[in-house]
Amino acid sequence: MNDFVNAAEAPDFDTAGIVRKTRRKRATAIAGIATALVVVGGGTALASINGGSDTSKPAAAGTVTAAPEAADPEAAYVVLEDSKYKLDFGGLSLDFAKQQLLKSQLKLGKVSEVDCGKNGKPGTVVEVSPHSPNAVPRGASISLILCAG
């Protein structure tokens, strides 16, 4: 037996190749998962930019007791003439609302504040003017009414 053991060749392992193959598989899996997350996140962001559903309205844009005109659920939506989607500004901060206006090729009009009591987050949009169901052309001025706190 010892003669056989001493005469047999030791198996040759390509350890560097095995490590490279493992790293390549891991990198491919991570890239695939990251791509899937970006696609899902991009779709979600696109849906929210285009208006999303009426049920996905932020909690801060709930009914306002101090200003009855802001209690209209359509008061924070803008409809563009050349689009079938509503732009929802309800609950957005002034900075985000400005970004949304720029993306939609709209201009910022007058910014005013209304007392929301305990129902709204200060500094968030509770109403836009003109609002849905009136359609506005691109380039129109949109006035924002913010919650004063």
N, C-alpha and C. Protein backbone atom coordinates (compact mmCIF):
# COMPACT_ATOMS: atom_id res chain seq x y z
N MET A 1 0.82 -1.19 0.00
CA MET A 1 0.00 0.00 0.00
C MET A 1 0.87 1.26 0.00
N ASN A 2 1.92 1.26 0.79
CA ASN A 2 2.79 2.44 0.84
C ASN A 2 3.40 2.72 -0.52
N ASP A 3 3.75 1.65 -1.28
CA ASP A 3 4.31 1.86 -2.61
C ASP A 3 3.29 2.55 -3.52
N PHE A 4 2.02 2.13 -3.42
CA PHE A 4 0.96 2.74 -4.25
C PHE A 4 0.76 4.21 -3.88
N VAL A 5 0.74 4.50 -2.60
CA VAL A 5 0.54 5.86 -2.14
C VAL A 5 1.69 6.76 -2.59
N ASN A 6 2.89 6.27 -2.48
CA ASN A 6 4.05 7.08 -2.87
C ASN A 6 4.14 7.25 -4.38
N ALA A 7 3.59 6.32 -5.16
CA ALA A 7 3.68 6.37 -6.62
C ALA A 7 2.55 7.20 -7.22
N ALA A 8 1.42 7.36 -6.55
CA ALA A 8 0.27 8.09 -7.09
C ALA A 8 0.55 9.60 -7.09
N GLU A 9 0.05 10.27 -8.13
CA GLU A 9 0.23 11.73 -8.20
C GLU A 9 -0.82 12.43 -7.34
N ALA A 10 -0.42 13.52 -6.75
CA ALA A 10 -1.34 14.31 -5.93
C ALA A 10 -2.31 15.04 -6.84
N PRO A 11 -3.59 15.14 -6.45
CA PRO A 11 -4.54 15.86 -7.30
C PRO A 11 -4.17 17.34 -7.39
N ASP A 12 -4.44 17.91 -8.55
CA ASP A 12 -4.09 19.31 -8.80
C ASP A 12 -5.35 20.17 -8.72
N PHE A 13 -5.41 21.09 -7.78
CA PHE A 13 -6.55 21.99 -7.61
C PHE A 13 -6.15 23.39 -8.09
N ASP A 14 -7.03 23.99 -8.85
CA ASP A 14 -6.82 25.36 -9.30
C ASP A 14 -7.56 26.28 -8.32
N THR A 15 -6.95 26.52 -7.19
CA THR A 15 -7.62 27.30 -6.14
C THR A 15 -7.90 28.73 -6.59
N ALA A 16 -6.99 29.33 -7.34
CA ALA A 16 -7.21 30.71 -7.82
C ALA A 16 -8.40 30.75 -8.78
N GLY A 17 -8.52 29.74 -9.63
CA GLY A 17 -9.65 29.67 -10.56
C GLY A 17 -10.97 29.47 -9.84
N ILE A 18 -10.96 28.64 -8.80
CA ILE A 18 -12.17 28.41 -8.01
C ILE A 18 -12.61 29.70 -7.34
N VAL A 19 -11.67 30.44 -6.77
CA VAL A 19 -11.98 31.70 -6.10
C VAL A 19 -12.53 32.71 -7.11
N ARG A 20 -11.91 32.80 -8.30
CA ARG A 20 -12.38 33.72 -9.34
C ARG A 20 -13.80 33.39 -9.76
N LYS A 21 -14.06 32.11 -9.95
CA LYS A 21 -15.40 31.67 -10.37
C LYS A 21 -16.44 32.01 -9.31
N THR A 22 -16.10 31.81 -8.04
CA THR A 22 -17.02 32.13 -6.96
C THR A 22 -17.30 33.64 -6.89
N ARG A 23 -16.24 34.44 -7.02
CA ARG A 23 -16.42 35.89 -7.00
C ARG A 23 -17.26 36.37 -8.18
N ARG A 24 -17.05 35.78 -9.37
CA ARG A 24 -17.81 36.15 -10.55
C ARG A 24 -19.29 35.82 -10.36
N LYS A 25 -19.58 34.65 -9.81
CA LYS A 25 -20.98 34.28 -9.56
C LYS A 25 -21.62 35.24 -8.56
N ARG A 26 -20.89 35.56 -7.49
CA ARG A 26 -21.41 36.46 -6.47
C ARG A 26 -21.66 37.85 -7.05
N ALA A 27 -20.71 38.37 -7.85
CA ALA A 27 -20.86 39.69 -8.45
C ALA A 27 -22.06 39.72 -9.41
N THR A 28 -22.24 38.65 -10.17
CA THR A 28 -23.38 38.57 -11.09
C THR A 28 -24.70 38.56 -10.33
N ALA A 29 -24.76 37.81 -9.24
CA ALA A 29 -25.98 37.75 -8.44
C ALA A 29 -26.29 39.12 -7.82
N ILE A 30 -25.29 39.79 -7.30
CA ILE A 30 -25.49 41.11 -6.69
C ILE A 30 -25.94 42.11 -7.74
N ALA A 31 -25.33 42.07 -8.93
CA ALA A 31 -25.72 42.99 -10.00
C ALA A 31 -27.15 42.73 -10.45
N GLY A 32 -27.54 41.47 -10.52
CA GLY A 32 -28.92 41.14 -10.90
C GLY A 32 -29.93 41.64 -9.88
N ILE A 33 -29.63 41.44 -8.60
CA ILE A 33 -30.53 41.90 -7.54
C ILE A 33 -30.61 43.43 -7.54
N ALA A 34 -29.46 44.09 -7.70
CA ALA A 34 -29.45 45.56 -7.72
C ALA A 34 -30.25 46.08 -8.90
N THR A 35 -30.12 45.45 -10.06
CA THR A 35 -30.88 45.87 -11.24
C THR A 35 -32.38 45.71 -11.00
N ALA A 36 -32.77 44.60 -10.40
CA ALA A 36 -34.19 44.37 -10.11
C ALA A 36 -34.72 45.43 -9.15
N LEU A 37 -33.94 45.78 -8.14
CA LEU A 37 -34.38 46.81 -7.19
C LEU A 37 -34.51 48.18 -7.85
N VAL A 38 -33.57 48.50 -8.75
CA VAL A 38 -33.63 49.78 -9.45
C VAL A 38 -34.86 49.83 -10.35
N VAL A 39 -35.15 48.73 -11.04
CA VAL A 39 -36.32 48.69 -11.92
C VAL A 39 -37.60 48.85 -11.12
N VAL A 40 -37.71 48.14 -10.00
CA VAL A 40 -38.91 48.24 -9.17
C VAL A 40 -39.03 49.65 -8.57
N GLY A 41 -37.93 50.19 -8.07
CA GLY A 41 -37.94 51.54 -7.50
C GLY A 41 -38.26 52.59 -8.54
N GLY A 42 -37.71 52.44 -9.74
CA GLY A 42 -38.00 53.38 -10.82
C GLY A 42 -39.46 53.34 -11.23
N GLY A 43 -40.03 52.14 -11.27
CA GLY A 43 -41.45 52.02 -11.60
C GLY A 43 -42.33 52.65 -10.55
N THR A 44 -41.95 52.46 -9.29
CA THR A 44 -42.71 53.06 -8.20
C THR A 44 -42.60 54.59 -8.25
N ALA A 45 -41.40 55.09 -8.50
CA ALA A 45 -41.21 56.54 -8.58
C ALA A 45 -41.98 57.12 -9.77
N LEU A 46 -41.97 56.42 -10.89
CA LEU A 46 -42.70 56.88 -12.06
C LEU A 46 -44.20 56.91 -11.79
N ALA A 47 -44.69 55.90 -11.09
CA ALA A 47 -46.11 55.87 -10.77
C ALA A 47 -46.49 57.02 -9.84
N SER A 48 -45.62 57.34 -8.89
CA SER A 48 -45.94 58.43 -7.97
C SER A 48 -45.83 59.79 -8.65
N ILE A 49 -44.91 59.93 -9.60
CA ILE A 49 -44.78 61.20 -10.33
C ILE A 49 -46.01 61.42 -11.20
N ASN A 50 -46.50 60.36 -11.81
CA ASN A 50 -47.64 60.47 -12.70
C ASN A 50 -48.97 60.52 -11.98
N GLY A 51 -48.97 60.54 -10.70
CA GLY A 51 -50.21 60.70 -9.95
C GLY A 51 -50.53 59.51 -9.08
N GLY A 52 -50.17 58.30 -9.50
CA GLY A 52 -50.47 57.12 -8.70
C GLY A 52 -51.96 56.93 -8.54
N SER A 53 -52.34 56.23 -7.51
CA SER A 53 -53.77 56.02 -7.26
C SER A 53 -54.25 56.99 -6.20
N ASP A 54 -55.55 57.16 -6.14
CA ASP A 54 -56.12 58.08 -5.16
C ASP A 54 -55.94 57.58 -3.74
N THR A 55 -55.70 56.27 -3.56
CA THR A 55 -55.56 55.71 -2.22
C THR A 55 -54.17 55.91 -1.65
N SER A 56 -53.20 56.34 -2.46
CA SER A 56 -51.83 56.49 -1.97
C SER A 56 -51.54 57.92 -1.54
N LYS A 57 -52.53 58.65 -1.14
CA LYS A 57 -52.37 60.02 -0.71
C LYS A 57 -51.65 60.06 0.63
N PRO A 58 -50.63 60.91 0.82
CA PRO A 58 -49.92 60.97 2.09
C PRO A 58 -50.84 61.34 3.25
N ALA A 59 -50.48 60.88 4.43
CA ALA A 59 -51.31 61.12 5.61
C ALA A 59 -51.39 62.60 5.95
N ALA A 60 -50.33 63.37 5.64
CA ALA A 60 -50.31 64.78 5.99
C ALA A 60 -51.29 65.59 5.16
N ALA A 61 -51.78 65.03 4.08
CA ALA A 61 -52.69 65.78 3.22
C ALA A 61 -54.14 65.42 3.50
N GLY A 62 -54.44 65.08 4.73
CA GLY A 62 -55.80 64.71 5.11
C GLY A 62 -56.71 65.92 5.12
N THR A 63 -57.88 65.75 5.68
CA THR A 63 -58.83 66.85 5.70
C THR A 63 -58.35 67.96 6.63
N VAL A 64 -58.70 69.16 6.28
CA VAL A 64 -58.30 70.33 7.05
C VAL A 64 -59.55 70.95 7.65
N THR A 65 -59.55 71.08 8.98
CA THR A 65 -60.75 71.58 9.63
C THR A 65 -60.83 73.10 9.61
N ALA A 66 -59.70 73.80 9.65
CA ALA A 66 -59.73 75.24 9.74
C ALA A 66 -60.07 75.92 8.42
N ALA A 67 -59.82 75.24 7.30
CA ALA A 67 -60.10 75.82 5.99
C ALA A 67 -61.00 74.86 5.22
N PRO A 68 -62.30 75.10 5.19
CA PRO A 68 -63.21 74.18 4.52
C PRO A 68 -62.92 74.02 3.03
N GLU A 69 -62.36 75.06 2.38
CA GLU A 69 -62.08 74.93 0.96
C GLU A 69 -60.96 73.94 0.70
N ALA A 70 -60.11 73.68 1.68
CA ALA A 70 -59.01 72.75 1.51
C ALA A 70 -59.44 71.32 1.80
N ALA A 71 -60.66 71.10 2.27
CA ALA A 71 -61.12 69.76 2.61
C ALA A 71 -61.50 68.96 1.36
N ASP A 72 -61.58 69.59 0.20
CA ASP A 72 -61.89 68.91 -1.05
C ASP A 72 -60.76 67.93 -1.38
N PRO A 73 -61.06 66.64 -1.60
CA PRO A 73 -59.99 65.67 -1.88
C PRO A 73 -59.27 65.96 -3.20
N GLU A 74 -59.89 66.68 -4.12
CA GLU A 74 -59.27 67.01 -5.40
C GLU A 74 -58.48 68.31 -5.33
N ALA A 75 -58.45 68.97 -4.18
CA ALA A 75 -57.85 70.29 -4.06
C ALA A 75 -56.34 70.29 -4.21
N ALA A 76 -55.68 69.15 -4.05
CA ALA A 76 -54.22 69.11 -4.14
C ALA A 76 -53.74 68.47 -5.44
N TYR A 77 -54.66 68.22 -6.39
CA TYR A 77 -54.31 67.61 -7.66
C TYR A 77 -54.32 68.64 -8.78
N VAL A 78 -53.41 68.47 -9.74
CA VAL A 78 -53.38 69.29 -10.94
C VAL A 78 -53.47 68.34 -12.13
N VAL A 79 -54.32 68.69 -13.10
CA VAL A 79 -54.45 67.89 -14.32
C VAL A 79 -53.89 68.71 -15.47
N LEU A 80 -52.93 68.14 -16.21
CA LEU A 80 -52.38 68.80 -17.38
C LEU A 80 -53.25 68.48 -18.59
N GLU A 81 -53.37 69.44 -19.51
CA GLU A 81 -54.22 69.26 -20.69
C GLU A 81 -53.76 68.09 -21.56
N ASP A 82 -52.46 67.89 -21.68
CA ASP A 82 -51.94 66.86 -22.58
C ASP A 82 -51.58 65.56 -21.86
N SER A 83 -52.12 65.36 -20.65
CA SER A 83 -51.82 64.15 -19.89
C SER A 83 -53.11 63.61 -19.29
N LYS A 84 -53.16 62.30 -19.15
CA LYS A 84 -54.34 61.69 -18.54
C LYS A 84 -54.16 61.46 -17.03
N TYR A 85 -52.97 61.80 -16.51
CA TYR A 85 -52.68 61.58 -15.10
C TYR A 85 -52.83 62.87 -14.30
N LYS A 86 -53.17 62.69 -13.02
CA LYS A 86 -53.24 63.82 -12.10
C LYS A 86 -51.91 63.94 -11.38
N LEU A 87 -51.45 65.15 -11.17
CA LEU A 87 -50.25 65.39 -10.38
C LEU A 87 -50.70 65.69 -8.96
N ASP A 88 -50.26 64.88 -8.01
CA ASP A 88 -50.68 65.04 -6.62
C ASP A 88 -49.62 65.82 -5.85
N PHE A 89 -49.97 67.00 -5.37
CA PHE A 89 -49.08 67.82 -4.57
C PHE A 89 -49.38 67.71 -3.08
N GLY A 90 -50.43 67.03 -2.71
CA GLY A 90 -50.85 66.94 -1.31
C GLY A 90 -49.79 66.32 -0.42
N GLY A 91 -49.42 67.03 0.63
CA GLY A 91 -48.46 66.53 1.60
C GLY A 91 -47.01 66.78 1.24
N LEU A 92 -46.73 67.34 0.07
CA LEU A 92 -45.35 67.62 -0.32
C LEU A 92 -44.85 68.90 0.34
N SER A 93 -43.56 68.93 0.63
CA SER A 93 -42.96 70.17 1.14
C SER A 93 -42.85 71.15 -0.02
N LEU A 94 -42.57 72.40 0.29
CA LEU A 94 -42.46 73.43 -0.74
C LEU A 94 -41.35 73.09 -1.73
N ASP A 95 -40.21 72.59 -1.23
CA ASP A 95 -39.09 72.24 -2.10
C ASP A 95 -39.48 71.14 -3.09
N PHE A 96 -40.12 70.08 -2.59
CA PHE A 96 -40.53 68.99 -3.47
C PHE A 96 -41.61 69.45 -4.44
N ALA A 97 -42.49 70.30 -4.00
CA ALA A 97 -43.53 70.82 -4.88
C ALA A 97 -42.92 71.64 -6.01
N LYS A 98 -41.89 72.44 -5.70
CA LYS A 98 -41.19 73.21 -6.74
C LYS A 98 -40.54 72.28 -7.75
N GLN A 99 -39.93 71.19 -7.28
CA GLN A 99 -39.32 70.23 -8.19
C GLN A 99 -40.37 69.58 -9.08
N GLN A 100 -41.50 69.23 -8.51
CA GLN A 100 -42.59 68.62 -9.28
C GLN A 100 -43.10 69.60 -10.34
N LEU A 101 -43.20 70.87 -9.98
CA LEU A 101 -43.64 71.88 -10.95
C LEU A 101 -42.64 71.99 -12.10
N LEU A 102 -41.34 72.00 -11.79
CA LEU A 102 -40.33 72.09 -12.84
C LEU A 102 -40.38 70.88 -13.77
N LYS A 103 -40.53 69.68 -13.19
CA LYS A 103 -40.60 68.46 -14.01
C LYS A 103 -41.82 68.48 -14.92
N SER A 104 -42.89 69.09 -14.46
CA SER A 104 -44.14 69.13 -15.23
C SER A 104 -44.22 70.35 -16.13
N GLN A 105 -43.17 71.16 -16.18
CA GLN A 105 -43.11 72.37 -16.99
C GLN A 105 -44.19 73.37 -16.58
N LEU A 106 -44.39 73.51 -15.29
CA LEU A 106 -45.34 74.48 -14.75
C LEU A 106 -44.57 75.54 -13.97
N LYS A 107 -45.18 76.68 -13.75
CA LYS A 107 -44.54 77.77 -13.02
C LYS A 107 -45.15 77.88 -11.63
N LEU A 108 -44.32 78.30 -10.69
CA LEU A 108 -44.79 78.53 -9.32
C LEU A 108 -45.46 79.89 -9.25
N GLY A 109 -46.69 79.90 -8.79
CA GLY A 109 -47.43 81.15 -8.62
C GLY A 109 -47.30 81.62 -7.18
N LYS A 110 -48.39 82.14 -6.65
CA LYS A 110 -48.43 82.67 -5.29
C LYS A 110 -48.38 81.53 -4.28
N VAL A 111 -47.59 81.70 -3.22
CA VAL A 111 -47.52 80.72 -2.14
C VAL A 111 -48.12 81.37 -0.90
N SER A 112 -49.15 80.75 -0.34
CA SER A 112 -49.77 81.28 0.86
C SER A 112 -49.92 80.16 1.88
N GLU A 113 -50.30 80.54 3.08
CA GLU A 113 -50.44 79.57 4.17
C GLU A 113 -51.83 79.65 4.77
N VAL A 114 -52.29 78.53 5.30
CA VAL A 114 -53.58 78.45 5.97
C VAL A 114 -53.38 77.63 7.25
N ASP A 115 -54.12 77.96 8.28
CA ASP A 115 -54.02 77.23 9.54
C ASP A 115 -54.69 75.87 9.39
N CYS A 116 -53.94 74.80 9.62
CA CYS A 116 -54.47 73.44 9.48
C CYS A 116 -54.87 72.82 10.81
N GLY A 117 -54.59 73.49 11.90
CA GLY A 117 -54.87 72.90 13.20
C GLY A 117 -53.93 71.73 13.46
N LYS A 118 -54.48 70.64 13.97
CA LYS A 118 -53.67 69.46 14.28
C LYS A 118 -53.70 68.44 13.14
N ASN A 119 -54.39 68.74 12.05
CA ASN A 119 -54.59 67.75 11.00
C ASN A 119 -53.52 67.75 9.92
N GLY A 120 -52.62 68.70 9.89
CA GLY A 120 -51.62 68.75 8.83
C GLY A 120 -50.24 69.00 9.37
N LYS A 121 -49.26 68.65 8.56
CA LYS A 121 -47.86 68.88 8.93
C LYS A 121 -47.47 70.27 8.43
N PRO A 122 -46.92 71.11 9.28
CA PRO A 122 -46.55 72.46 8.86
C PRO A 122 -45.58 72.45 7.67
N GLY A 123 -45.83 73.34 6.72
CA GLY A 123 -44.96 73.47 5.57
C GLY A 123 -45.29 72.55 4.41
N THR A 124 -46.39 71.79 4.51
CA THR A 124 -46.76 70.89 3.42
C THR A 124 -47.93 71.46 2.63
N VAL A 125 -48.04 71.05 1.38
CA VAL A 125 -49.09 71.54 0.49
C VAL A 125 -50.42 70.91 0.86
N VAL A 126 -51.46 71.74 1.01
CA VAL A 126 -52.80 71.23 1.28
C VAL A 126 -53.75 71.54 0.12
N GLU A 127 -53.39 72.51 -0.73
CA GLU A 127 -54.26 72.86 -1.86
C GLU A 127 -53.44 73.53 -2.94
N VAL A 128 -53.84 73.31 -4.19
CA VAL A 128 -53.24 73.99 -5.34
C VAL A 128 -54.35 74.70 -6.10
N SER A 129 -53.96 75.73 -6.82
CA SER A 129 -54.96 76.47 -7.60
C SER A 129 -54.35 76.82 -8.95
N PRO A 130 -54.95 76.53 -10.06
CA PRO A 130 -56.20 75.81 -10.23
C PRO A 130 -55.99 74.32 -9.97
N HIS A 131 -57.05 73.68 -9.51
CA HIS A 131 -56.93 72.27 -9.18
C HIS A 131 -57.93 71.45 -9.99
N SER A 132 -57.81 70.13 -9.83
CA SER A 132 -58.66 69.19 -10.56
C SER A 132 -60.12 69.49 -10.25
N PRO A 133 -61.02 69.40 -11.17
CA PRO A 133 -60.98 68.80 -12.50
C PRO A 133 -60.58 69.77 -13.61
N ASN A 134 -60.21 71.02 -13.30
CA ASN A 134 -59.79 71.96 -14.33
C ASN A 134 -58.42 71.55 -14.87
N ALA A 135 -58.30 71.39 -16.18
CA ALA A 135 -57.03 71.04 -16.81
C ALA A 135 -56.27 72.32 -17.14
N VAL A 136 -54.96 72.28 -16.95
CA VAL A 136 -54.11 73.44 -17.20
C VAL A 136 -53.08 73.09 -18.27
N PRO A 137 -52.69 74.06 -19.09
CA PRO A 137 -51.66 73.80 -20.10
C PRO A 137 -50.27 73.85 -19.47
N ARG A 138 -49.30 73.25 -20.13
CA ARG A 138 -47.91 73.36 -19.66
C ARG A 138 -47.49 74.82 -19.73
N GLY A 139 -46.74 75.26 -18.73
CA GLY A 139 -46.33 76.66 -18.65
C GLY A 139 -47.24 77.51 -17.80
N ALA A 140 -48.35 76.95 -17.32
CA ALA A 140 -49.29 77.71 -16.50
C ALA A 140 -48.71 77.94 -15.10
N SER A 141 -49.20 78.97 -14.42
CA SER A 141 -48.79 79.26 -13.04
C SER A 141 -49.71 78.50 -12.09
N ILE A 142 -49.10 77.85 -11.12
CA ILE A 142 -49.87 77.10 -10.12
C ILE A 142 -49.58 77.72 -8.75
N SER A 143 -50.63 78.15 -8.05
CA SER A 143 -50.50 78.70 -6.71
C SER A 143 -50.60 77.58 -5.69
N LEU A 144 -49.79 77.65 -4.64
CA LEU A 144 -49.77 76.62 -3.60
C LEU A 144 -50.25 77.21 -2.29
N ILE A 145 -51.03 76.43 -1.55
CA ILE A 145 -51.45 76.80 -0.20
C ILE A 145 -50.83 75.77 0.74
N LEU A 146 -50.02 76.27 1.66
CA LEU A 146 -49.29 75.41 2.60
C LEU A 146 -49.97 75.42 3.96
N CYS A 147 -49.72 74.38 4.72
CA CYS A 147 -50.20 74.29 6.09
C CYS A 147 -49.28 75.12 6.98
N ALA A 148 -49.87 76.02 7.75
CA ALA A 148 -49.06 76.89 8.62
C ALA A 148 -48.79 76.23 9.97
N GLY A 149 -49.51 75.24 10.33
CA GLY A 149 -49.26 74.56 11.59
C GLY A 149 -50.36 74.77 12.50
